[in-house]
Short mmCIF file of C-alpha atoms in Angstrom, two decimals:
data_model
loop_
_atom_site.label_atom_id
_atom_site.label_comp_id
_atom_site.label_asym_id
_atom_site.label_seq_id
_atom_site.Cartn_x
_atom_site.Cartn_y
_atom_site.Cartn_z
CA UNK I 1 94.91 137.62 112.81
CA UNK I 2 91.54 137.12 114.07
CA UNK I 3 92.03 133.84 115.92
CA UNK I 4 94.95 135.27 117.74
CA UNK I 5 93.06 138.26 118.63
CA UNK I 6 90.16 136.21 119.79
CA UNK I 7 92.00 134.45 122.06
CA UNK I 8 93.52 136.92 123.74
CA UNK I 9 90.23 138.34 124.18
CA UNK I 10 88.88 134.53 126.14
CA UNK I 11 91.96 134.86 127.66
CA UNK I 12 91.51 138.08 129.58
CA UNK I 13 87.50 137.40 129.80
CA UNK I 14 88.80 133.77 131.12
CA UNK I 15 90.74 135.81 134.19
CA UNK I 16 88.03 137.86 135.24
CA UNK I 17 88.31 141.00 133.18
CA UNK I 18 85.34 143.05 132.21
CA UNK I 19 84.83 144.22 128.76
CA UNK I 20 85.69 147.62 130.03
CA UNK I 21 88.91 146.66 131.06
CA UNK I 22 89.70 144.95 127.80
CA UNK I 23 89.06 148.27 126.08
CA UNK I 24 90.58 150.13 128.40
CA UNK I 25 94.22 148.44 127.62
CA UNK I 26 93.20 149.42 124.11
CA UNK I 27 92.99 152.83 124.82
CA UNK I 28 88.97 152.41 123.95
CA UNK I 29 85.64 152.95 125.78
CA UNK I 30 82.09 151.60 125.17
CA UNK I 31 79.16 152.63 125.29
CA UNK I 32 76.74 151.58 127.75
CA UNK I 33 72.38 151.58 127.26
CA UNK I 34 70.59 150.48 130.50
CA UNK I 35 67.80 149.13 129.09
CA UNK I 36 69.84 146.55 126.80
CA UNK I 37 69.20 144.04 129.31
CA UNK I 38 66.10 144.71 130.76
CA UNK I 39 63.02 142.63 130.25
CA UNK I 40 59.39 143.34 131.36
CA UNK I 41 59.81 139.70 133.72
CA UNK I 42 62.14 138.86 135.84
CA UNK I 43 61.72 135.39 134.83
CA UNK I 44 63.78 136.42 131.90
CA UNK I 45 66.24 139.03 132.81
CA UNK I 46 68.72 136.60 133.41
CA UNK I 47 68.95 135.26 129.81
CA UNK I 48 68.81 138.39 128.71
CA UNK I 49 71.65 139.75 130.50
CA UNK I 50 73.78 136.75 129.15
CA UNK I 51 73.09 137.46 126.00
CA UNK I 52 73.73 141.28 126.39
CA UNK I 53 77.33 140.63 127.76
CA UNK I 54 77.65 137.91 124.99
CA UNK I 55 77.26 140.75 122.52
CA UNK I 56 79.51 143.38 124.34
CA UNK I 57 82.52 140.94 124.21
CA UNK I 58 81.94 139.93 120.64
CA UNK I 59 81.94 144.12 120.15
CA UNK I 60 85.59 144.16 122.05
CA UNK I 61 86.76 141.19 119.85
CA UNK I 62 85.58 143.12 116.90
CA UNK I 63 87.17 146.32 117.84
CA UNK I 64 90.71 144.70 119.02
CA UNK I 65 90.91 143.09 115.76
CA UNK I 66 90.46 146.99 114.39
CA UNK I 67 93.11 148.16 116.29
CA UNK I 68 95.24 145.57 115.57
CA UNK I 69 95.05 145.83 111.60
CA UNK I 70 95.13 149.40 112.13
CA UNK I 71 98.69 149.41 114.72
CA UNK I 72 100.13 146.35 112.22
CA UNK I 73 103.46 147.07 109.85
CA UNK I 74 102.38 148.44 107.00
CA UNK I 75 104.29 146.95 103.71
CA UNK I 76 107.34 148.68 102.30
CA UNK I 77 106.71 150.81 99.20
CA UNK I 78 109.29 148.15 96.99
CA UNK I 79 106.21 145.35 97.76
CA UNK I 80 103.71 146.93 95.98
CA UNK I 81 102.82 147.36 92.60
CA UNK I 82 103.39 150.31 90.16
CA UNK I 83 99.40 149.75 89.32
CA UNK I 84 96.53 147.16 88.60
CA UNK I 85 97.58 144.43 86.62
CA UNK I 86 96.19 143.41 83.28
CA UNK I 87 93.02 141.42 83.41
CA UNK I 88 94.13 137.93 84.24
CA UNK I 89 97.55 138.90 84.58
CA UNK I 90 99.73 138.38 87.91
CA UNK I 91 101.05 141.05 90.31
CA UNK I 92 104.48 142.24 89.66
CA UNK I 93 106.06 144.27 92.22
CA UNK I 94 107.53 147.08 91.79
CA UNK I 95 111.60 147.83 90.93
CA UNK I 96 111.69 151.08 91.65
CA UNK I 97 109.93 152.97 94.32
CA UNK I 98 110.01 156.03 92.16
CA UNK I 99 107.33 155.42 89.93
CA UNK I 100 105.03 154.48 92.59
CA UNK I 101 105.37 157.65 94.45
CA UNK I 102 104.45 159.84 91.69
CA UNK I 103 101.38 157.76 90.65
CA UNK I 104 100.48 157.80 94.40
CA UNK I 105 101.08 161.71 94.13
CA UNK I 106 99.43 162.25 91.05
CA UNK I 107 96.07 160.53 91.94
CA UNK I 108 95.86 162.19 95.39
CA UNK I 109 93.41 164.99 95.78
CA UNK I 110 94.00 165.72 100.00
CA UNK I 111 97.62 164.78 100.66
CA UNK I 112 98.19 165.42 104.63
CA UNK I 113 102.08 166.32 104.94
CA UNK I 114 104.07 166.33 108.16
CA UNK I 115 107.24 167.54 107.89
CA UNK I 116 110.05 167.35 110.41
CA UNK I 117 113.92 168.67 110.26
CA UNK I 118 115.06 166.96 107.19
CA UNK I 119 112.68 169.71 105.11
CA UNK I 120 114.83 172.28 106.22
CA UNK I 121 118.52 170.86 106.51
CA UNK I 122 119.60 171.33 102.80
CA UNK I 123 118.57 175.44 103.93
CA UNK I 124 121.02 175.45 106.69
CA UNK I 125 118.13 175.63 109.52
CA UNK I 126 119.80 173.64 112.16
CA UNK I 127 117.75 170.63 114.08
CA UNK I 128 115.43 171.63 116.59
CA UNK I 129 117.29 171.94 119.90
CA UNK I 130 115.69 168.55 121.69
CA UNK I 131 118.15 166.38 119.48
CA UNK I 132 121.21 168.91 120.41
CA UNK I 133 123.53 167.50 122.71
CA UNK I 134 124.41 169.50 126.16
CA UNK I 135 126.29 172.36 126.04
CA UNK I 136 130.10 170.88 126.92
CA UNK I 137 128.99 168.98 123.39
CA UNK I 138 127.34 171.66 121.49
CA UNK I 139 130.01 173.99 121.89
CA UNK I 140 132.72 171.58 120.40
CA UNK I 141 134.58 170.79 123.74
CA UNK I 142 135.36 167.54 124.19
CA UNK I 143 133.60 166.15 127.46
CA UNK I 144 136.00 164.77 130.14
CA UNK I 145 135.71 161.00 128.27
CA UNK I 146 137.79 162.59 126.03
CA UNK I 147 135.15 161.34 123.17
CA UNK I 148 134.62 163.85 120.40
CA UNK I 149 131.31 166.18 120.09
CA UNK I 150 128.47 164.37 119.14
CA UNK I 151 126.77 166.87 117.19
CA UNK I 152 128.37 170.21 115.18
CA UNK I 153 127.59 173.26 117.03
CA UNK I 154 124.61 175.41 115.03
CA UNK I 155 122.95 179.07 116.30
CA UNK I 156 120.70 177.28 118.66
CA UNK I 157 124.24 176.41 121.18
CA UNK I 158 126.02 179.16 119.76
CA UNK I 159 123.55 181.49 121.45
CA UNK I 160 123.25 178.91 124.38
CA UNK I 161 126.75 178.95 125.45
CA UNK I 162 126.98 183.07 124.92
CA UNK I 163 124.05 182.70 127.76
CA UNK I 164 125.86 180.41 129.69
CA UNK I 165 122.88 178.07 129.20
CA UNK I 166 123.31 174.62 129.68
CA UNK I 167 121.13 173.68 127.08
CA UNK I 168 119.86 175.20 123.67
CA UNK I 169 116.39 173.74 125.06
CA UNK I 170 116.72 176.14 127.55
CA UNK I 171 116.25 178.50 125.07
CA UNK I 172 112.43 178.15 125.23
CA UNK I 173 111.25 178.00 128.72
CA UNK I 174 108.96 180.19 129.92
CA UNK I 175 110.47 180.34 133.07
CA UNK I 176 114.29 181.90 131.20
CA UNK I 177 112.15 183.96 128.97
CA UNK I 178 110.39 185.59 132.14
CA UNK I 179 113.67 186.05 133.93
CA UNK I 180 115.81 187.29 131.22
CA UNK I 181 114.56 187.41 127.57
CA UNK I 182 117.59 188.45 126.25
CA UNK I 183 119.52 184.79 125.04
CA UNK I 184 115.86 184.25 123.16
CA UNK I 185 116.16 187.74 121.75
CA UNK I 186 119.41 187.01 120.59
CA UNK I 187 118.05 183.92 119.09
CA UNK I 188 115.78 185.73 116.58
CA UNK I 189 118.53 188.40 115.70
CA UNK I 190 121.09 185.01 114.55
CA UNK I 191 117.51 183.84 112.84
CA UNK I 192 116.86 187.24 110.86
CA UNK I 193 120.66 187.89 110.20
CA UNK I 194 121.07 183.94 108.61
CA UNK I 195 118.31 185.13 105.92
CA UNK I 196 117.39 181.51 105.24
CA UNK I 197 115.33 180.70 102.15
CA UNK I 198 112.91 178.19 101.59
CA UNK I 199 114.27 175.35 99.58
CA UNK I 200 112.42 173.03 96.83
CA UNK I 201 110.95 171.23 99.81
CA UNK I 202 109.61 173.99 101.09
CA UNK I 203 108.29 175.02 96.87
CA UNK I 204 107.17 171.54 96.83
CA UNK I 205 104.35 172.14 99.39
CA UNK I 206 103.46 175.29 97.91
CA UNK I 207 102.74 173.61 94.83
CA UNK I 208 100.46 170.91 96.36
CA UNK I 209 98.49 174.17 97.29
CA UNK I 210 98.44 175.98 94.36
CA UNK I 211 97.18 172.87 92.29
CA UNK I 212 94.49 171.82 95.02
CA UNK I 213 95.75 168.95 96.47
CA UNK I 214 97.00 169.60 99.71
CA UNK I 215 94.67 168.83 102.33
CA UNK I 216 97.23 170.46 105.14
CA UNK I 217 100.45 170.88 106.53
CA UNK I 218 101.67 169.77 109.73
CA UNK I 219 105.07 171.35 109.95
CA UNK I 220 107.61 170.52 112.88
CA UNK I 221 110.22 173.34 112.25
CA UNK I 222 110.42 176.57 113.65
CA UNK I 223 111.96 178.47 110.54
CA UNK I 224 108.46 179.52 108.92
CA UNK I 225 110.20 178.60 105.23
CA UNK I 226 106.59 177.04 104.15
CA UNK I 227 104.68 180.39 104.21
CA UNK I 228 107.57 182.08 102.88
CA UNK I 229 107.26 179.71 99.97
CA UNK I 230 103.60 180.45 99.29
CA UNK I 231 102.09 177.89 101.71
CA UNK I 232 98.92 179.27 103.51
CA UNK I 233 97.54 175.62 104.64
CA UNK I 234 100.29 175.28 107.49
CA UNK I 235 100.06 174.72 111.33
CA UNK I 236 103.42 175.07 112.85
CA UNK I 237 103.37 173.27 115.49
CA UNK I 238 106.07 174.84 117.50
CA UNK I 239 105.32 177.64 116.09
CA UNK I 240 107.68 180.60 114.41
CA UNK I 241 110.22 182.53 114.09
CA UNK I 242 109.04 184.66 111.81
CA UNK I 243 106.07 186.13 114.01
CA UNK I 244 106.03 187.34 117.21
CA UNK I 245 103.05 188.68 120.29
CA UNK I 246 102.84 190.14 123.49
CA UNK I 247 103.18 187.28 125.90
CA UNK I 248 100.02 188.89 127.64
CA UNK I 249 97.69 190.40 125.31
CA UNK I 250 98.75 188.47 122.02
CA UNK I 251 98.96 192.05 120.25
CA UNK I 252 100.89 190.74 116.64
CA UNK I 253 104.40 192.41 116.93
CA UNK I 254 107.31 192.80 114.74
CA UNK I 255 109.96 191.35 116.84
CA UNK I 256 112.85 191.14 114.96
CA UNK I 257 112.54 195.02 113.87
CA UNK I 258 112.46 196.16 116.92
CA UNK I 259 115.58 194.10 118.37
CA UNK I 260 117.80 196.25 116.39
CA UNK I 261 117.49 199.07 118.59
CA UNK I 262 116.46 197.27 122.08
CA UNK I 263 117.03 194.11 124.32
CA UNK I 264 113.84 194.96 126.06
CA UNK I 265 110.81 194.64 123.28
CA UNK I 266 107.33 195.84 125.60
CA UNK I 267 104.19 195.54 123.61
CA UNK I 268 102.67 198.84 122.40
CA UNK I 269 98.99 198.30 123.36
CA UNK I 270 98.67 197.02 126.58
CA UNK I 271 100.61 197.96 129.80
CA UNK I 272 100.76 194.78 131.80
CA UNK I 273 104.48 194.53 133.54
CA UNK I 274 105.03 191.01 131.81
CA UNK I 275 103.93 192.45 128.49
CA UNK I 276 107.51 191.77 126.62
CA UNK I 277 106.81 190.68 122.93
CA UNK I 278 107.70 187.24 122.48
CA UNK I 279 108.12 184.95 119.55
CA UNK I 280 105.21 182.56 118.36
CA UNK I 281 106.90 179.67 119.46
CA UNK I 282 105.25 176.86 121.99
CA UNK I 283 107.28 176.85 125.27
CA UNK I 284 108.64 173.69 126.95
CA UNK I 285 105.92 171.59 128.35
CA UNK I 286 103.40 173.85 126.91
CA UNK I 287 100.29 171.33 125.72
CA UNK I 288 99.54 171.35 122.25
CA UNK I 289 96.43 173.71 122.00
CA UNK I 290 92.63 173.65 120.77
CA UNK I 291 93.07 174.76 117.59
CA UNK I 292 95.77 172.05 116.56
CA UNK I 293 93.78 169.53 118.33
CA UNK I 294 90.54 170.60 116.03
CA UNK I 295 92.57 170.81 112.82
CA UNK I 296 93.64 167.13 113.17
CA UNK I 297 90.12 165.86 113.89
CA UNK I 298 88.55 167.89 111.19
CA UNK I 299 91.46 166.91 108.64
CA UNK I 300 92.62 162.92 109.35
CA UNK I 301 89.29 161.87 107.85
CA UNK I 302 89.52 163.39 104.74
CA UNK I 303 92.89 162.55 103.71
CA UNK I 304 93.64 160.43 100.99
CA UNK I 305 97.56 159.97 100.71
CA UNK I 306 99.74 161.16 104.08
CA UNK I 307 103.59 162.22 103.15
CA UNK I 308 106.02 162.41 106.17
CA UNK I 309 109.62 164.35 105.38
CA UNK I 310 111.91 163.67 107.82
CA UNK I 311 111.67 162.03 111.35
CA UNK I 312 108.35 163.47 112.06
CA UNK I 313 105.78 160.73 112.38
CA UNK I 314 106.62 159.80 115.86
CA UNK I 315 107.28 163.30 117.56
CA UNK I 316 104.96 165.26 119.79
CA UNK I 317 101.24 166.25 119.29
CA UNK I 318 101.55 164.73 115.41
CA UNK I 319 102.37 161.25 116.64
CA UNK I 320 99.47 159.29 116.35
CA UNK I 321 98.48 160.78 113.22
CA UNK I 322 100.04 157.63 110.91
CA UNK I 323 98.30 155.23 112.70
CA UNK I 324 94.83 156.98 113.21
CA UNK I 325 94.18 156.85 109.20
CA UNK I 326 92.13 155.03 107.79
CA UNK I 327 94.46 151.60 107.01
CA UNK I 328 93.51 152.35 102.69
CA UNK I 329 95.18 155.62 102.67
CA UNK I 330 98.68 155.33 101.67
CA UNK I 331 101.97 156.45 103.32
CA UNK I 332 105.36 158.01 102.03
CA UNK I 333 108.24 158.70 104.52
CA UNK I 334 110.85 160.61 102.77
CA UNK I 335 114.36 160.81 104.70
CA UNK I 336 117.61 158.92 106.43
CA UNK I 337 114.74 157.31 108.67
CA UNK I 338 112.21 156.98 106.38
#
């Protein structure tokens, strides 16, 4: 790996590239000092300047090679072995990946989870509405190919096409919430009336808690099932359904009480004329915020074992977390795309 790396590195110094540049296709940055090549004589600045870009471009070789060990395929569960071999003995891999998960379990003390739609299916909580088809789909029309639906309809279209939304995903932007709040309102009645119940997924992450080994939860669904399941160490990152604030003032509310006797919910504190109560979920195109941002810096370091449930690793503000551990800190990916 390293002589590959290395000359890619001559190869882009060979072309003209700075060291900056290098690192800047890596997504890096260095750090400059002005006095590294300074000298008290000019007679030797020269030398000295040579050998201070010498060093910088041994740094970028060093720190490509990182980050590409770090970005490389890591090796599938079935390679590796249940545990250490006997002294002298050879390794063995494992034949069944089932063992190895539970020792991998058992000896972690800060498991970082991410979980995506396949924690929630088995509860009925339909996928989140970005992998819903349009609505001539959703609603179980056939579209003018004559092909069949691609996906079954679930609340999120059902409540789209009553709208006459083109899109569940239109569902949550701000700019349909502002204008008419009422297909989002409806969303949360189908949500509340559907009484869904966390599942042993949902009991699993509890657990983790309760015995002091989850580090934290990252969890992609909107249907707030961990917390209902005892979970307290959960950021949802699209936030809830089960919680609900004043789109102005952020004044807690309790939405889905108060939609059974009005389509217009107004916040009870303050008296701006956009203060409708709104769920806790992130809008389209809304950034992820601070706090998220903080909670991943303060919590990738620490973790010792990361599991992924469902097709999470690769989606949104959560998708560089597999590859910014540490390269000794194991993986799991539980589902169809694991």
């Amino acid at each position: 790996m390293w002589s590959g790396v290395s000359a890619w590195v001559e190869e882009r110094r060979s072309v003209g590239d700075r060291p900056e540049d290098v690192l800047a296709l890596l997504g890096l940055a260095l750090a400059h000092h002005a006095d590294a090549t300074e000298t008290e004589d000019g007679g030797g600045q020269g030398g000295a300047q040579a050998s201070g870009e010498h060093a910088m471009w041994a740094q970028v070789a060093l720190l490509a090679a990182e980050q590409r060990r770090r970005f490389a395929p890591r090796k599938r569960l079935r390679n590796l072995p249940v545990s250490a071999p006997a002294a002298g003995a050879s390794l063995v891999p494992s034949t069944s990946d089932v063992p190895s998960v539970r020792d991998m379990v058992r000896g972690a003390r800060k498991v970082l989870l991410i979980t995506g739609a396949d924690a929630s299916s088995s509860a009925g909580f339909p996928c989140f509405p970005a992998d819903v088809a349009p609505l001539e789909f959703a609603a179980g029309d056939a579209p003018p190919n004559g092909q069949p639906p691609r996906v079954a309809p679930n609340f999120f279209s059902a409540v789209a096409a009553r709208h006459g939304l083109f899109h569940p995903a239109d569902l949550f932007e701000m700019h349909q919430f502002i204008a008419d709040p009422t297909p989002l309102y409806d969303l949360v009645r189908e949500y509340a009336k559907a009484d869904y119940q966390p599942t042993v997924t949902h009991a699993f992450v509890a657990e983790l808690e309760r015995r002091g080994m989850l580090l934290h939860s990252y969890n992609l669904n909107i249907d707030g099932l961990q917390a209902r399941a005892g979970a307290t160490r959960v950021t949802d990152v699209y936030g809830s359904l089960d919680s609900a604030s004043c789109a102005i003032c952020r004044e807690p509310s309790p939405l889905a009480t108060a939609l059974l006797t009005s389509d217009d919910v107004r916040c009870a504190v303050c008296s701006h004329e956009l203060n409708r109560v709104r769920p806790a979920l992130t809008f389209a195109g809304t950034p992820p915020g601070h706090a998220l941002e903080e909670s991943l810096r303060r919590h990738l370091p620490q973790a010792d074992l990361l599991i992924v449930i469902g097709p999470a690793a690769a989606c949104g503000p959560v998708g560089t977390v597999a590859a910014s551990l540490a390269r000794d800190v194991p993986q799991i990916y539980l589902g169809e795309t694991a």
